[in-house]
Amino acid sequence: MKFCRCLAVAATVTVAAPIALITTAPAFAAGASAGPTQNQPTYAELTQAATDAQKAYDAAVTAEAEGRKELEAALKALDSDTHPLKAAVIAADKAAKEAAATKDAAEKAVTDAEAKLAAAQSDAEKAEAQQVLEAAEGDLAKAVAAEQVADAAAEQAHTALDDARVAAVRKYHQVKQVLEAARRAKEAADKALATAKQCVREDGLTSLAVGLPTEVAAGSTVDFTLRVTNGTQRTLTVDPLVFFHEAGAGRGVKDVLKVEWSNGPVWQTLDGEEPEHIARIDAMKPGEHNDVKLRMTVDPDAEDADAFAQLSGEASDAYNPCVLGPMKRYDFKLTPAGDKTDPVDDAEPGEPGQNDDERPGAANPGKGSGLSAQGGASQQVTTTTTTGAGAHGSLAATGSSSAMTPIALTSAATVALGTGLVLAARRRRSTGDV
């Protein structure tokens, strides 16, 4: 029957659903350490588990509806006088009733015979009355036995009918149990997936600019380093996220900044339109840091303007929940070609935004990972700076900054463009590729 097939599908999918996978997904609060994640289910696995659990639940709902209809039909049929079991009950009850009437008549005959015997005067009358009593008692004994047989048959018929009703209800109860199990599995899968969408902040996973000047003249090229440090207590695979942009420049406008990166002999150019994940770092052990070379060239025609860089470390989407390092913003000045700039205080990288822990959406984690920076011993970095005529400046690292006051006055559109794009890039990371 269709109901049986639905029940079988629901039960099979429910049992086959990776409930162990779901229940092993821990719930983490933002800002707390996620603990070892290498053996935790991936986001893609949790998504598949939620999909499977939904299918099992849908099948169980269908099976329950079919099962309820079958139960109602079965009970209605069993209540019909034409059903064999119900007909047997009716016949058995009739036979038991007739047997009871026969026994009652036999009891009355015995009572009447006993009265005649008591009233007899002569020996002949007494002998005749005794014979009638004995015959009546024999008939009564047969009637009692017949009634017992009829009652037993009636009880058996009723039991058979009741058993059929119980079997129908039990069958439906099994469907309800499958539905309840599927519901619990679905809730667990949905909860695990929702937990995985809440990224965990790992403040020890840092991405900092080493050697980025606070002032760069048009037409010059500066070399600096992206230093990614795993200050957590576990081994991570990291996707550094970087974005460089001229403040106030809208999307689609020619970017005066050309930024390249390399962790090998080949230099690769950032597209400049949106944040990018570069140089995936595999198996980065606690306490290790890796350096990715960066090179920024300012267009010779660039005018005096503000610019910024935003950097963050993000653990690969293979982790669940996803792991985000704090995002740092570096503000620096673009000066006209040939302009001489006196040294200024070092700029302090900004703090991450309040929404940086949101689950990334879609994109290409580890873009450019063909030149993967492998986790290993810390590297000693020598940073060189090549500038155009008269262009020089201090490094944008850490410390107090007198340059932050005018930079803070940049337009709200600039802030929205920079932070918004970085957040968008985080959200665009593909959860289906993990």
C-alpha positions as CSV (number, residue, x, y, z in Angstrom):
1,M,0.0,0.0,0.0
2,K,1.1,3.6,-0.6
3,F,1.0,4.3,3.2
4,C,3.4,1.4,3.9
5,R,5.8,2.6,1.2
6,C,5.7,6.2,2.7
7,L,6.3,4.8,6.2
8,A,9.2,2.7,5.0
9,V,10.8,5.7,3.2
10,A,10.3,7.9,6.3
11,A,11.7,5.4,8.7
12,T,14.7,4.6,6.4
13,V,15.6,8.2,5.8
14,T,15.2,9.0,9.5
15,V,17.5,6.2,10.5
16,A,19.9,7.0,7.8
17,A,20.1,10.7,8.5
18,P,23.4,11.6,10.1
19,I,22.1,12.4,13.5
20,A,25.5,11.6,15.0
21,L,26.9,14.2,12.7
22,I,24.3,16.7,13.9
23,T,24.7,16.1,17.6
24,T,28.4,16.4,17.4
25,A,28.2,20.0,16.1
26,P,29.0,22.1,19.2
27,A,27.2,25.4,19.9
28,F,29.7,28.3,20.4
29,A,29.0,31.8,21.5
30,A,30.7,34.6,19.6
31,G,33.9,35.6,21.2
32,A,34.5,32.1,22.8
33,S,37.1,29.7,21.8
34,A,35.7,27.1,19.4
35,G,38.2,24.4,20.5
36,P,39.6,21.8,18.1
37,T,37.6,21.8,14.9
38,Q,39.4,19.5,12.5
39,N,37.1,16.6,13.3
40,Q,33.9,18.6,13.4
41,P,31.4,18.3,10.5
42,T,31.8,20.9,7.8
43,Y,29.2,23.5,6.9
44,A,28.4,21.6,3.7
45,E,27.9,18.4,5.7
46,L,25.5,20.1,8.1
47,T,23.6,21.6,5.2
48,Q,23.2,18.2,3.6
49,A,22.2,16.7,7.0
50,A,19.5,19.4,7.4
51,T,18.3,18.7,3.8
52,D,18.1,15.0,4.5
53,A,16.3,15.6,7.8
54,Q,13.8,17.8,6.0
55,K,13.2,15.1,3.4
56,A,12.7,12.5,6.1
57,Y,10.3,14.8,8.0
58,D,8.3,15.5,4.8
59,A,8.1,11.8,4.1
60,A,7.0,11.1,7.7
61,V,4.3,13.8,7.5
62,T,3.0,12.2,4.3
63,A,3.1,8.8,5.9
64,E,1.3,10.0,9.0
65,A,-1.5,11.5,6.8
66,E,-1.8,8.2,4.9
67,G,-1.7,6.3,8.1
68,R,-4.4,8.3,9.7
69,K,-6.6,7.7,6.6
70,E,-5.9,4.0,6.7
71,L,-6.7,3.8,10.5
72,E,-10.0,5.6,10.0
73,A,-10.9,3.3,7.1
74,A,-9.8,0.2,9.1
75,L,-11.9,1.1,12.2
76,K,-14.9,2.0,10.0
77,A,-14.6,-1.4,8.3
78,L,-14.3,-3.2,11.6
79,D,-17.4,-1.5,12.8
80,S,-19.4,-2.7,9.8
81,D,-21.7,-5.7,10.3
82,T,-20.5,-7.1,7.0
83,H,-16.9,-7.4,8.2
84,P,-16.0,-11.0,8.9
85,L,-14.8,-10.3,12.4
86,K,-17.7,-8.1,13.3
87,A,-20.1,-10.7,11.7
88,A,-18.4,-13.4,13.8
89,V,-19.0,-11.3,17.0
90,I,-22.6,-10.8,16.1
91,A,-23.1,-14.6,15.5
92,A,-21.2,-15.5,18.7
93,D,-23.2,-13.1,20.8
94,K,-26.4,-14.5,19.4
95,A,-25.3,-18.0,20.2
96,A,-24.2,-17.1,23.7
97,K,-27.6,-15.4,24.3
98,E,-29.5,-18.4,23.1
99,A,-27.3,-20.7,25.3
100,A,-28.0,-18.5,28.3
101,A,-31.8,-18.6,27.6
102,T,-31.6,-22.4,27.3
103,K,-29.7,-22.6,30.6
104,D,-32.3,-20.3,32.3
105,A,-35.1,-22.6,31.1
106,A,-33.2,-25.7,32.3
107,E,-32.8,-24.0,35.8
108,K,-36.5,-23.3,35.9
109,A,-37.3,-26.9,34.9
110,V,-35.1,-28.2,37.8
111,T,-36.8,-25.8,40.2
112,D,-40.3,-26.9,39.1
113,A,-39.2,-30.6,39.4
114,E,-37.9,-30.0,42.9
115,A,-41.3,-28.5,43.8
116,K,-43.3,-31.4,42.4
117,L,-41.1,-33.8,44.3
118,A,-41.7,-32.0,47.5
119,A,-45.5,-32.0,46.9
120,A,-45.8,-35.7,46.0
121,Q,-47.9,-37.7,48.5
122,S,-47.6,-41.3,47.4
123,D,-44.6,-43.4,46.7
124,A,-45.6,-43.6,43.0
125,E,-45.8,-39.8,42.8
126,K,-42.5,-39.4,44.5
127,A,-40.8,-41.9,42.2
128,E,-42.2,-40.2,39.1
129,A,-41.2,-36.7,40.4
130,Q,-37.7,-37.9,41.1
131,Q,-37.2,-39.1,37.6
132,V,-38.4,-35.7,36.2
133,L,-36.0,-33.9,38.5
134,E,-33.0,-36.1,37.5
135,A,-33.8,-35.5,33.8
136,A,-34.1,-31.7,34.4
137,E,-30.8,-31.7,36.2
138,G,-29.2,-33.5,33.3
139,D,-30.6,-31.0,30.9
140,L,-29.3,-28.2,33.1
141,A,-25.8,-29.6,33.2
142,K,-25.8,-29.8,29.3
143,A,-27.2,-26.2,29.1
144,V,-24.4,-24.9,31.5
145,A,-21.7,-26.5,29.4
146,A,-23.2,-25.2,26.2
147,E,-23.4,-21.7,27.6
148,Q,-19.7,-21.9,28.7
149,V,-18.8,-22.9,25.1
150,A,-20.9,-20.1,23.6
151,D,-19.5,-17.6,26.0
152,A,-15.9,-18.7,25.2
153,A,-16.7,-18.4,21.5
154,A,-18.2,-15.0,21.9
155,E,-15.1,-13.8,24.0
156,Q,-12.8,-15.2,21.3
157,A,-14.8,-13.3,18.6
158,H,-14.6,-10.1,20.6
159,T,-10.9,-10.6,21.2
160,A,-10.3,-11.1,17.5
161,L,-12.2,-7.9,16.7
162,D,-10.4,-5.9,19.4
163,D,-7.0,-7.3,18.3
164,A,-7.7,-6.0,14.8
165,R,-8.6,-2.6,16.1
166,V,-5.4,-2.6,18.3
167,A,-3.3,-3.7,15.3
168,A,-4.7,-0.8,13.2
169,V,-4.0,1.7,16.0
170,R,-0.6,0.2,16.7
171,K,0.3,0.5,13.0
172,Y,-0.7,4.2,13.1
173,H,1.3,4.7,16.4
174,Q,4.4,3.4,14.6
175,V,3.9,6.1,12.0
176,K,3.5,8.7,14.7
177,Q,6.7,7.5,16.3
178,V,8.5,7.9,13.0
179,L,7.1,11.3,12.5
180,E,8.2,12.4,16.0
181,A,11.7,11.0,15.4
182,A,11.8,12.8,12.1
183,R,10.7,16.0,13.8
184,R,13.4,15.8,16.5
185,A,16.0,15.0,13.9
186,K,14.9,18.0,11.8
187,E,15.0,20.3,14.8
188,A,18.5,19.0,15.7
189,A,19.7,19.4,12.1
190,D,18.3,22.9,11.8
191,K,19.7,23.9,15.2
192,A,23.2,22.6,14.2
193,L,23.1,24.4,10.9
194,A,21.9,27.7,12.6
195,T,24.8,27.3,15.1
196,A,27.3,26.9,12.2
197,K,26.1,30.1,10.7
198,Q,27.2,32.0,13.8
199,C,30.9,32.5,13.2
200,V,33.2,32.5,16.2
201,R,35.7,35.3,16.8
202,E,39.3,34.2,17.3
203,D,41.1,37.3,18.4
204,G,44.4,35.5,18.3
205,L,44.1,35.0,14.5
206,T,45.5,38.3,13.3
207,S,46.4,39.7,9.9
208,L,48.5,42.9,10.2
209,A,50.3,45.1,7.7
210,V,54.0,45.3,8.3
211,G,55.8,48.1,6.5
212,L,52.8,49.9,5.0
213,P,53.6,53.6,5.0
214,T,51.1,56.2,6.2
215,E,51.9,58.4,3.2
216,V,52.6,57.2,-0.3
217,A,53.3,59.6,-3.3
218,A,51.7,59.2,-6.7
219,G,53.9,57.2,-9.1
220,S,55.7,55.4,-6.3
221,T,55.7,51.7,-5.4
222,V,56.0,50.4,-1.9
223,D,56.7,46.9,-0.7
224,F,55.3,45.7,2.6
225,T,54.1,42.5,4.2
226,L,50.9,40.9,5.3
227,R,51.7,39.0,8.5
228,V,49.2,36.3,9.5
229,T,49.7,35.0,13.0
230,N,47.9,32.1,14.6
231,G,47.7,33.1,18.2
232,T,45.1,30.5,19.0
233,Q,45.5,27.1,20.7
234,R,44.8,25.0,17.6
235,T,46.0,24.3,14.1
236,L,44.0,26.3,11.5
237,T,43.8,26.6,7.7
238,V,43.6,30.3,7.1
239,D,42.2,32.4,4.2
240,P,43.6,35.9,4.6
241,L,41.1,38.6,3.4
242,V,42.5,41.9,2.0
243,F,41.0,45.1,0.4
244,F,42.8,48.3,-0.7
245,H,40.8,51.3,-1.9
246,E,41.0,55.0,-2.4
247,A,38.5,56.7,0.0
248,G,35.5,58.2,-1.8
249,A,36.1,56.4,-5.1
250,G,33.0,54.6,-6.3
251,R,32.8,51.2,-7.8
252,G,33.6,51.1,-11.5
253,V,35.9,54.1,-11.2
254,K,39.5,53.4,-12.2
255,D,41.4,52.6,-9.0
256,V,44.6,54.5,-8.6
257,L,46.0,51.7,-6.5
258,K,47.5,48.6,-8.0
259,V,48.1,46.0,-5.3
260,E,50.0,42.7,-6.0
261,W,50.7,39.8,-3.7
262,S,53.1,36.9,-3.7
263,N,54.4,34.2,-1.5
264,G,56.6,32.7,-4.2
265,P,58.2,33.8,-7.4
266,V,55.0,34.9,-9.1
267,W,53.2,38.2,-8.4
268,Q,49.4,38.2,-8.6
269,T,47.3,41.3,-8.9
270,L,44.2,42.1,-6.8
271,D,41.2,43.2,-8.9
272,G,40.6,46.1,-6.6
273,E,36.8,45.9,-7.0
274,E,36.1,44.0,-3.9
275,P,37.8,42.2,-1.0
276,E,39.7,39.0,-2.0
277,H,41.0,35.9,-0.2
278,I,44.6,35.3,-1.0
279,A,47.4,32.8,-0.2
280,R,45.6,30.2,1.7
281,I,47.8,29.0,4.6
282,D,47.4,25.3,5.3
283,A,47.8,23.7,8.7
284,M,49.0,26.7,10.5
285,K,50.1,25.6,14.0
286,P,49.5,27.6,17.2
287,G,52.1,30.4,17.6
288,E,53.2,30.3,14.0
289,H,53.1,33.3,11.6
290,N,53.3,33.5,7.9
291,D,54.3,36.5,5.7
292,V,52.8,37.3,2.3
293,K,54.6,39.8,0.3
294,L,52.5,42.8,-0.9
295,R,53.4,45.5,-3.4
296,M,51.4,48.6,-4.0
297,T,51.8,51.0,-6.9
298,V,50.1,54.4,-7.0
299,D,49.0,55.8,-10.3
300,P,51.3,58.8,-11.4
301,D,48.2,60.9,-11.9
302,A,46.8,60.2,-8.5
303,E,45.8,63.3,-6.5
304,D,46.0,64.1,-2.9
305,A,43.5,61.7,-1.2
306,D,42.8,59.3,1.6
307,A,43.0,55.6,1.1
308,F,42.6,52.6,3.3
309,A,43.4,48.9,3.6
310,Q,41.3,46.3,5.5
311,L,42.8,43.0,6.5
312,S,41.5,40.0,8.4
313,G,42.3,36.3,8.9
314,E,39.5,33.8,8.3
315,A,39.8,30.1,9.0
316,S,38.7,27.9,6.1
317,D,35.0,27.1,5.7
318,A,36.0,23.5,6.6
319,Y,35.5,24.6,10.2
320,N,32.2,24.6,12.0
321,P,31.3,27.1,13.3
322,C,33.2,29.3,10.9
323,V,36.1,31.1,12.5
324,L,36.9,34.8,12.0
325,G,39.9,36.8,13.1
326,P,39.5,40.5,13.9
327,M,39.4,42.8,10.9
328,K,41.9,45.7,11.0
329,R,41.6,48.9,9.0
330,Y,44.7,50.9,8.0
331,D,44.3,54.5,6.8
332,F,47.0,56.1,4.8
333,K,47.4,59.2,2.6
334,L,48.0,59.5,-1.1
335,T,50.1,62.6,-1.9
336,P,50.8,64.1,-5.3
337,A,53.8,63.1,-7.3
338,G,57.0,64.9,-6.3
339,D,55.4,66.1,-3.1
340,K,57.7,65.8,-0.1
341,T,56.1,64.7,3.1
342,D,57.6,64.9,6.5
343,P,57.3,61.7,8.7
344,V,54.1,61.4,10.7
345,D,53.0,59.2,13.5
346,D,52.3,55.6,12.9
347,A,48.7,54.8,12.2
348,E,47.0,52.3,14.5
349,P,44.9,49.6,12.8
350,G,41.2,50.0,13.6
351,E,38.9,47.5,15.4
352,P,36.5,45.1,13.7
353,G,32.9,46.0,13.0
354,Q,30.1,44.7,15.2
355,N,28.8,42.5,12.4
356,D,32.1,40.8,11.4
357,D,31.0,37.5,13.0
358,E,28.2,37.0,10.6
359,R,28.4,33.8,8.5
360,P,30.1,34.4,5.1
361,G,27.8,34.0,2.2
362,A,29.5,33.0,-1.1
363,A,32.8,33.7,-2.9
364,N,36.1,31.9,-3.5
365,P,37.9,31.2,-0.2
366,G,41.6,30.7,-0.8
367,K,41.7,32.6,-4.1
368,G,45.2,32.3,-5.5
369,S,45.9,29.4,-3.2
370,G,48.0,27.8,-5.9
371,L,50.9,29.5,-4.2
372,S,50.0,28.3,-0.8
373,A,51.9,29.7,2.2
374,Q,52.4,26.6,4.3
375,G,52.3,26.7,8.1
376,G,55.8,26.3,9.4
377,A,58.5,28.1,11.4
378,S,58.1,31.8,11.9
379,Q,59.8,33.8,9.2
380,Q,62.2,36.7,9.5
381,V,61.0,39.5,7.2
382,T,63.1,42.2,5.6
383,T,60.8,45.0,4.3
384,T,62.0,47.4,1.6
385,T,60.3,50.6,0.4
386,T,60.8,52.0,-3.0
387,T,59.3,55.5,-3.5
388,G,59.0,58.1,-6.2
389,A,60.5,61.5,-5.9
390,G,60.2,62.9,-2.5
391,A,57.7,60.3,-1.3
392,H,58.4,58.8,2.1
393,G,56.8,58.2,5.4
394,S,56.6,56.1,8.6
395,L,55.1,52.6,8.7
396,A,51.4,52.0,9.3
397,A,51.8,49.5,12.2
398,T,50.6,50.1,15.7
399,G,50.8,53.0,18.1
400,S,49.1,56.4,18.6
401,S,48.1,58.3,15.5
402,S,47.7,62.0,14.9
403,A,46.6,61.2,11.4
404,M,43.5,59.5,12.6
405,T,41.7,62.8,13.2
406,P,41.4,64.0,9.6
407,I,41.0,60.5,8.4
408,A,38.0,60.1,10.7
409,L,36.3,62.9,8.8
410,T,36.2,61.0,5.5
411,S,32.7,60.7,4.0
412,A,30.2,58.2,5.3
413,A,30.1,56.8,1.8
414,T,33.7,55.9,2.0
415,V,33.2,54.0,5.3
416,A,30.2,52.2,3.9
417,L,32.1,51.2,0.8
418,G,35.1,49.9,2.6
419,T,33.5,48.1,5.5
420,G,30.4,47.1,3.5
421,L,32.5,45.4,0.8
422,V,34.6,43.5,3.4
423,L,31.5,42.3,5.2
424,A,29.9,41.4,1.8
425,A,33.0,39.4,0.9
426,R,32.8,37.6,4.2
427,R,29.1,36.8,3.5
428,R,29.8,35.7,0.0
429,R,32.2,33.0,0.9
430,S,30.8,29.8,-0.5
431,T,29.4,27.5,2.0
432,G,28.9,24.8,-0.6
433,D,32.6,24.4,-1.4
434,V,33.6,23.2,2.1
